[in-house]
Short mmCIF file of N, CA and C in Angstrom, two decimals:
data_model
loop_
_atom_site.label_atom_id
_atom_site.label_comp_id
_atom_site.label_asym_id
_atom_site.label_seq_id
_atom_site.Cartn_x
_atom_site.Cartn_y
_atom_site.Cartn_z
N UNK A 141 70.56 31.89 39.33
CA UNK A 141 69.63 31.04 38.59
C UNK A 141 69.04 31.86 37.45
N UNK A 142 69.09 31.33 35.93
CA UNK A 142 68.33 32.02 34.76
C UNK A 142 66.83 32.02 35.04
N UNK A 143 66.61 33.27 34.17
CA UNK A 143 64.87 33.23 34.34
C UNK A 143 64.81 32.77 32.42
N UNK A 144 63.53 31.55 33.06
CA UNK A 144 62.73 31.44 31.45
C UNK A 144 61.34 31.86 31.98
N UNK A 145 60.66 32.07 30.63
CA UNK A 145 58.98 32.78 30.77
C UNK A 145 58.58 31.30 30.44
N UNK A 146 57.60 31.12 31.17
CA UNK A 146 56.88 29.38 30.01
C UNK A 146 55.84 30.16 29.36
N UNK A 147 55.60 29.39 28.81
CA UNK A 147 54.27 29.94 27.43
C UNK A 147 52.96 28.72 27.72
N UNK A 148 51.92 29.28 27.56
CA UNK A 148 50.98 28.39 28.40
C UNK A 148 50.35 27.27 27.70
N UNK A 149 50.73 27.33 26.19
CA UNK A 149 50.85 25.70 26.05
C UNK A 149 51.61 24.53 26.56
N UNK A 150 52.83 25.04 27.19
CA UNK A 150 53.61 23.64 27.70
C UNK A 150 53.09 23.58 28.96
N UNK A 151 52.62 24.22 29.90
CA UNK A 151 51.57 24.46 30.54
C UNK A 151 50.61 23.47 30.74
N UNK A 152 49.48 23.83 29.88
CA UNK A 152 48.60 22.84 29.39
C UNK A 152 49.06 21.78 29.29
N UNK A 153 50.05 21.72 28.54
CA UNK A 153 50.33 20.05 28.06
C UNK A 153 50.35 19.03 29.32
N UNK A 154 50.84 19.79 30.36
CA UNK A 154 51.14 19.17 31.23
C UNK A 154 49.71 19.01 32.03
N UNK A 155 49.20 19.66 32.45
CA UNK A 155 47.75 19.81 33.14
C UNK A 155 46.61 18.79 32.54
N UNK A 156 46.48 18.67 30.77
CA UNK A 156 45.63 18.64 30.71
C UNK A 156 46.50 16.49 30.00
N UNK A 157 47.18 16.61 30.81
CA UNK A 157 47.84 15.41 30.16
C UNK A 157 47.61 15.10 28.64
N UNK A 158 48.05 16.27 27.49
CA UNK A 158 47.64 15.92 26.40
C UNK A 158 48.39 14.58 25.66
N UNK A 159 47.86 13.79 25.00
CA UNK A 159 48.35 12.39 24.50
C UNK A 159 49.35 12.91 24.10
N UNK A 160 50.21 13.76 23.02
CA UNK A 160 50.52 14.20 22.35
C UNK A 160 52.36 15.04 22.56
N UNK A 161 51.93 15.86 23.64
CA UNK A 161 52.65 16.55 24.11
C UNK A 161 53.08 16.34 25.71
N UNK A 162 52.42 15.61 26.54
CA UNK A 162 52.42 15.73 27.88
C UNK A 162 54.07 15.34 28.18
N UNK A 163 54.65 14.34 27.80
CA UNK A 163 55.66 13.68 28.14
C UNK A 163 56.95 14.42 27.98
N UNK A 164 57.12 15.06 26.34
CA UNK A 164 58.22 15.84 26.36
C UNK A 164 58.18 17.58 27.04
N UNK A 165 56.52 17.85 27.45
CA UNK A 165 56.18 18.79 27.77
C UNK A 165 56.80 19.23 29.90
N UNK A 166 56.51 17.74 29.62
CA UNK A 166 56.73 17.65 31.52
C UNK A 166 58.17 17.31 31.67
N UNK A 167 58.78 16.38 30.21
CA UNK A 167 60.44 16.55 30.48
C UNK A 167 60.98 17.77 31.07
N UNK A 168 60.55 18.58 30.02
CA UNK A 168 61.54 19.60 29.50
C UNK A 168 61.29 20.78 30.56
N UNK A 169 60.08 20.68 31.20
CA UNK A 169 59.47 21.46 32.18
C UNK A 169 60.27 21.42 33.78
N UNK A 170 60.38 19.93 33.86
CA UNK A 170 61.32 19.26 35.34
C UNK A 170 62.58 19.95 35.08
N UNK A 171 62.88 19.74 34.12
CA UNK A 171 64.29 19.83 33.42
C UNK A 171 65.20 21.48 33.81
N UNK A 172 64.01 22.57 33.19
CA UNK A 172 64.41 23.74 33.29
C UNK A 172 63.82 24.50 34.92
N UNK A 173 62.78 23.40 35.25
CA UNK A 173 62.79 23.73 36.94
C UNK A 173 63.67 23.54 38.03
N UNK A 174 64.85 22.89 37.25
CA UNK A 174 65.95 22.34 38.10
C UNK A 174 66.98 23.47 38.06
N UNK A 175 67.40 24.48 37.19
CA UNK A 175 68.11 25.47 37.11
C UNK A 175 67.64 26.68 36.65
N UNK A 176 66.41 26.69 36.37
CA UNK A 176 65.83 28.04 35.60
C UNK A 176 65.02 28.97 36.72
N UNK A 177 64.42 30.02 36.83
CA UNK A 177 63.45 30.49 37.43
C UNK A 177 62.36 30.97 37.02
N UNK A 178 60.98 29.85 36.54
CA UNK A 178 59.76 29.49 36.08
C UNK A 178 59.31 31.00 36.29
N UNK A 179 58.70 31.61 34.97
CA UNK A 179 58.30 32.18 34.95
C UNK A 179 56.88 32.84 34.48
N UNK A 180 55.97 32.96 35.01
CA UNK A 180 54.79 33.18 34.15
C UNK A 180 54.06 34.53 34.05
N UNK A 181 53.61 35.04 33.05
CA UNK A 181 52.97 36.79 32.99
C UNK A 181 51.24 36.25 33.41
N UNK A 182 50.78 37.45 33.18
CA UNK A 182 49.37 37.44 33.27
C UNK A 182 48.62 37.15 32.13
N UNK A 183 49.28 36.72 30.96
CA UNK A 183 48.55 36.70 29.48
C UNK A 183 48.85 35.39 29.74
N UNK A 184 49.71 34.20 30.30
CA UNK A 184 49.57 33.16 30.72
C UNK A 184 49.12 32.77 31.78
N UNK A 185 49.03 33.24 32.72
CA UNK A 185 48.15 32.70 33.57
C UNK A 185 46.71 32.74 33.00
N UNK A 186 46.18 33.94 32.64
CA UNK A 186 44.67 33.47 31.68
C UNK A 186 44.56 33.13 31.12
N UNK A 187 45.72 32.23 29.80
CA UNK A 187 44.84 31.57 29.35
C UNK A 187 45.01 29.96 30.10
N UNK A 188 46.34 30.11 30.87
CA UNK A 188 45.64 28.14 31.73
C UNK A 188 44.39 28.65 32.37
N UNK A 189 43.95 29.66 33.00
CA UNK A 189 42.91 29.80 33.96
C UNK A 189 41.59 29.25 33.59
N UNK A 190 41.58 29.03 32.25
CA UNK A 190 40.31 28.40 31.47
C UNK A 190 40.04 27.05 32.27
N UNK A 191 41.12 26.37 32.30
CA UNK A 191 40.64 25.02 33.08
C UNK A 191 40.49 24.80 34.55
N UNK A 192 40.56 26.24 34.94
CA UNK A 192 39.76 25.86 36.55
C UNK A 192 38.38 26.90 36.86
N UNK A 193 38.22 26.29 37.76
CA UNK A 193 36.53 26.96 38.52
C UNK A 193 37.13 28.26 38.84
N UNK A 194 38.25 27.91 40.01
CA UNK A 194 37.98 28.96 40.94
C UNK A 194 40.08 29.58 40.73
N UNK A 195 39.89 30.66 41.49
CA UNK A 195 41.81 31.54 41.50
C UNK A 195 42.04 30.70 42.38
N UNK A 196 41.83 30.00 43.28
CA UNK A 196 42.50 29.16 44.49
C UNK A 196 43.05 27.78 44.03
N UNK A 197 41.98 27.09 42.99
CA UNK A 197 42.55 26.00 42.30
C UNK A 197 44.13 26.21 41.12
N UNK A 198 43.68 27.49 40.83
CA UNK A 198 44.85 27.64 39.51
C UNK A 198 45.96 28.33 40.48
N UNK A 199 46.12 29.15 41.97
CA UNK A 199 46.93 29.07 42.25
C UNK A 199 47.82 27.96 43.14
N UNK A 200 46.71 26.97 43.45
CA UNK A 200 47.07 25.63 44.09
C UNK A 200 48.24 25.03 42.56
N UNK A 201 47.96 25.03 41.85
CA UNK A 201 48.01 24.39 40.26
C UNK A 201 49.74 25.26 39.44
N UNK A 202 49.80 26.50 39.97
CA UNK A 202 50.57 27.26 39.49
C UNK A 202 51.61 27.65 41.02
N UNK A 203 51.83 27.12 41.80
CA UNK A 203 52.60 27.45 43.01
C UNK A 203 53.50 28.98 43.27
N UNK A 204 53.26 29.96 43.59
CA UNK A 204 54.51 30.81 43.51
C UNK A 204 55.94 30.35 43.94
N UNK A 205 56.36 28.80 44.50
CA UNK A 205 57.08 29.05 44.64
C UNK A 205 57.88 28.22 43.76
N UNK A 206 57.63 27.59 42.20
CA UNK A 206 57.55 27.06 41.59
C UNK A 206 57.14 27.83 40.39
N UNK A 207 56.44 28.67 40.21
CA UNK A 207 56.40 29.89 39.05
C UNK A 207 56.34 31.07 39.65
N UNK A 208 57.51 32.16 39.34
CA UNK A 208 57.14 33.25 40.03
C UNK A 208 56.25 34.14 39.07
N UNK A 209 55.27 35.00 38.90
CA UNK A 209 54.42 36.09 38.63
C UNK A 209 55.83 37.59 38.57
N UNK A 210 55.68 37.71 36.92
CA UNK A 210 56.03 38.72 36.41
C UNK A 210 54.87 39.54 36.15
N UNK A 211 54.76 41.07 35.84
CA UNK A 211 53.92 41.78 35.07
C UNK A 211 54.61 41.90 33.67
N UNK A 212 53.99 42.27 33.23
CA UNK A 212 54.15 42.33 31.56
C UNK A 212 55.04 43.86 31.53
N UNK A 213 56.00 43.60 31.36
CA UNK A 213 56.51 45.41 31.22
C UNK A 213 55.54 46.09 30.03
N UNK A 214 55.65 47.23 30.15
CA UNK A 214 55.26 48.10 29.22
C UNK A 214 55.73 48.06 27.86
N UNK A 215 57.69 48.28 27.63
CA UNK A 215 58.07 47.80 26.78
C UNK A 215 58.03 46.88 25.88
N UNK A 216 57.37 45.48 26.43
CA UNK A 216 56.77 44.25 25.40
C UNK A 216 54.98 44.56 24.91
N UNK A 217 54.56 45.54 25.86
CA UNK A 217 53.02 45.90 25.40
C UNK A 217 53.54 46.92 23.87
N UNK A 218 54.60 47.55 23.95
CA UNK A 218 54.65 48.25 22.66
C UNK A 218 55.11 47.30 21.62
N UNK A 219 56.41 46.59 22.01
CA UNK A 219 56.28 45.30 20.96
C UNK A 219 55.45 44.91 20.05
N UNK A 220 54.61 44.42 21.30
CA UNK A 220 53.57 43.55 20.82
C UNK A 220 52.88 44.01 19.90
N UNK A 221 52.70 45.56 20.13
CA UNK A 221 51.71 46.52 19.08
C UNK A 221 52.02 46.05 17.77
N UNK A 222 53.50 46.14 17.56
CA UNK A 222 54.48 46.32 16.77
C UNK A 222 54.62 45.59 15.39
N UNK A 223 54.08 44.07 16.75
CA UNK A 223 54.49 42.72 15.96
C UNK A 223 52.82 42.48 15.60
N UNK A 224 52.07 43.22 16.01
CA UNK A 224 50.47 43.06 15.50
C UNK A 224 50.22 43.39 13.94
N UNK A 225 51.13 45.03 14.45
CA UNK A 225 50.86 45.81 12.72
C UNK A 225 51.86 44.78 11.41
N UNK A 226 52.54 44.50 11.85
CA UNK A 226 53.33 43.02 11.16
C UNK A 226 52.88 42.56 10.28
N UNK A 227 51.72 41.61 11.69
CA UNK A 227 51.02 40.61 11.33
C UNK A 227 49.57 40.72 10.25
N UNK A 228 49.18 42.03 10.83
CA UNK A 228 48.27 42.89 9.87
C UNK A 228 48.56 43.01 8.19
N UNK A 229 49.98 43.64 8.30
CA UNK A 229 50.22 44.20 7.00
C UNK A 229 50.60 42.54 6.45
N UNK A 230 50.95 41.56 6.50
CA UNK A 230 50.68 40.24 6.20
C UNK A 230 49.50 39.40 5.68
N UNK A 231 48.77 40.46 6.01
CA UNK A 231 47.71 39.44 5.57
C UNK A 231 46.68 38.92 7.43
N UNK A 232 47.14 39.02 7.72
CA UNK A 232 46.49 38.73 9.48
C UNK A 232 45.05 39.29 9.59
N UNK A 233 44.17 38.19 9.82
CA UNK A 233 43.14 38.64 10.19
C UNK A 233 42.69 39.10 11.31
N UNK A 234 42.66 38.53 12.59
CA UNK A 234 42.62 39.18 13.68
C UNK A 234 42.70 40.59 14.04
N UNK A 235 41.70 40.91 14.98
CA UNK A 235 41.51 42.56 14.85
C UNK A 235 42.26 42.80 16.55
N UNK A 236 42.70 42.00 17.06
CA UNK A 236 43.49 43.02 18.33
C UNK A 236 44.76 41.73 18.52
N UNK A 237 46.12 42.13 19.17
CA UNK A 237 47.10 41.71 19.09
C UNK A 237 46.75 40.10 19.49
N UNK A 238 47.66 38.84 19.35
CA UNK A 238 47.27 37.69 19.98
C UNK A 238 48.07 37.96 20.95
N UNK A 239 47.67 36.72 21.71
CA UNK A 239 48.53 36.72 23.23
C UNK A 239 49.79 36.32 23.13
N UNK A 240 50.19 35.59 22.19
CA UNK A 240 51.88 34.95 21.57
C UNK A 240 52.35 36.30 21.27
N UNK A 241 51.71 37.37 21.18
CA UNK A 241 52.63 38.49 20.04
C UNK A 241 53.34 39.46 22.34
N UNK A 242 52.59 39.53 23.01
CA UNK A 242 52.89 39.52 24.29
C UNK A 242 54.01 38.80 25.43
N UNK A 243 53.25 37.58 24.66
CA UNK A 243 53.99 36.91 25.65
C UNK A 243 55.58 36.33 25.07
N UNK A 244 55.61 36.54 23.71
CA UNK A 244 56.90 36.67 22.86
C UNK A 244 58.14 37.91 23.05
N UNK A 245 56.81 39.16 23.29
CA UNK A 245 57.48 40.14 23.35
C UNK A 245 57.54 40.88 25.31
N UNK A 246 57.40 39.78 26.19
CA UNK A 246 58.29 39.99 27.10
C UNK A 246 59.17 39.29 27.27
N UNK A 247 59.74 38.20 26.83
CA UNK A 247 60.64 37.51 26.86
C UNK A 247 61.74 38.08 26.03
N UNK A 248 61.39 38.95 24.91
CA UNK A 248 62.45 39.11 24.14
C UNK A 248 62.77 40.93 25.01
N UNK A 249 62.09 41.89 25.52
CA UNK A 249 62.45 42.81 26.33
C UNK A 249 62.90 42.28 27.67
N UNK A 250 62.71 41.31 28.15
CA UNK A 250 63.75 40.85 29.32
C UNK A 250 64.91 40.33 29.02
N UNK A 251 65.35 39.71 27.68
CA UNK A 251 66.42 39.12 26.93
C UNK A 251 66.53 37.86 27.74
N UNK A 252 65.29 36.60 28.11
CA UNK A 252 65.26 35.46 28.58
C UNK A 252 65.07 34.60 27.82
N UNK A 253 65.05 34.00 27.40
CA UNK A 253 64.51 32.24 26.92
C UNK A 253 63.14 32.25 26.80
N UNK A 254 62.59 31.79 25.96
CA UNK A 254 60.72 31.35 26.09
C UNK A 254 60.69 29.58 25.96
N UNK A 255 60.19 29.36 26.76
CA UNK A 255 59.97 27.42 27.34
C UNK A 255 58.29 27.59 26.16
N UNK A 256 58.34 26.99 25.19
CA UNK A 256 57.08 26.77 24.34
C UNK A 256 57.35 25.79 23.20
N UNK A 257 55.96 25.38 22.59
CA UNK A 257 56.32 24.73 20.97
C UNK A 257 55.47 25.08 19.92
N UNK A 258 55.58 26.40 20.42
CA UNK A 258 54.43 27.54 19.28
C UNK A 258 56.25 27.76 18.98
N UNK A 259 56.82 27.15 18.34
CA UNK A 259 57.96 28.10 17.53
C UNK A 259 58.04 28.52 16.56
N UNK A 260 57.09 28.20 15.24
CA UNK A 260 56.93 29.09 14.14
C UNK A 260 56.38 30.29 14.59
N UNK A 261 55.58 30.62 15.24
CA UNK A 261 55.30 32.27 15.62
C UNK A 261 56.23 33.20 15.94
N UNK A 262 56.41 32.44 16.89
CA UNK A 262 57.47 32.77 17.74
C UNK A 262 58.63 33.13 16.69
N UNK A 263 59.10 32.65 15.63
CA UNK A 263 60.69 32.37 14.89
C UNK A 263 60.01 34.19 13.74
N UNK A 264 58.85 33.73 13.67
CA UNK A 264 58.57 34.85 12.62
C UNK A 264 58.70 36.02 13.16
N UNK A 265 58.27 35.98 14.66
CA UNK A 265 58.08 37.86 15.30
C UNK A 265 58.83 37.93 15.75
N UNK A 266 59.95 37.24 16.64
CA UNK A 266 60.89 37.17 16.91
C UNK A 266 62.19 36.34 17.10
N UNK A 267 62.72 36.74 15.37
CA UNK A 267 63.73 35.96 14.86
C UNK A 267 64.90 36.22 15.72
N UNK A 268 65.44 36.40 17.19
CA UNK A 268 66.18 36.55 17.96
C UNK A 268 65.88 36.19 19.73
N UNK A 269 64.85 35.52 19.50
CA UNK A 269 64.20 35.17 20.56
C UNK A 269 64.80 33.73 20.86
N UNK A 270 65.78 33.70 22.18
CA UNK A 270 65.90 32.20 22.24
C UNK A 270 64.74 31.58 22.66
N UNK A 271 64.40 30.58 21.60
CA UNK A 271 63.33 29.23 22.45
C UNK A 271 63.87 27.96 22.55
N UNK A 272 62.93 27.44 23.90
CA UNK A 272 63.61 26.09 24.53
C UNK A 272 62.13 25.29 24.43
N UNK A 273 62.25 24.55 23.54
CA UNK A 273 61.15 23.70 22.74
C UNK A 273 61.44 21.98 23.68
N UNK A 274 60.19 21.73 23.48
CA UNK A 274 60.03 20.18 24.56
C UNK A 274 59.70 19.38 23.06
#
């Protein structure tokens, strides 16, 4: 079975039933839960964690056996540095890396798929990054 990382907007979409996104969000989500192996880091799990109280609800909400829990290798923490100073010398305001520049850059050091529809970020920092867009 392939591993994809999800990215925690399709996530959301699904949780927070957005008008917008929920439908192709939860397609595409069933879809790659049927042959993929759901994957989520810790820079996604915090940011869905915003919409619950407590760790018992978001792991009721996030199942391990239904998303498994990666750590972030080291290798995508240097990435990420990487794709910060990038974003910096661009013109980027932000003063510490975003969480897309992470969670982009473990997917592309595991050489997996990223499940998201942040794909302009994504296409800019990593123009070799397969994404699987809902």
């Amino acid at each position: 079975m392939a591993d994809v990382l999800v990215d925690s907007n399709v996530i959301l979409d699904v949780f927070t039933q957005d008008p917008r996104w929920f439908d192709r969000s939860a397609a595409v989500l069933a879809r790659m839960a049927g042959d993929h192996e759901l994957i989520v880091n810790p820079i996604v799990y915090a940011e869905v964690s915003v919409g619950f109280e407590r760790i018992e609800e978001l792991d009721a909400a996030l199942p391990g056996e239904s998303f498994r829990r990666e750590p972030l290798p080291w290798e995508a923490a240097f990435l990420a540095g990487k794709c910060f100073v990038r974003y910096r010398r661009a013109g980027g305001s932000r003063r510490a890396p975003l969480p897309d520049f992470y969670i982009g850059a473990h997917a592309a050091v595991r050489g997996i798929p990223l499940l998201t529809r942040d794909a302009a970020r994504y296409r800019t920092y990593f123009p070799r990054l397969e994404l699987i867009l809902p």
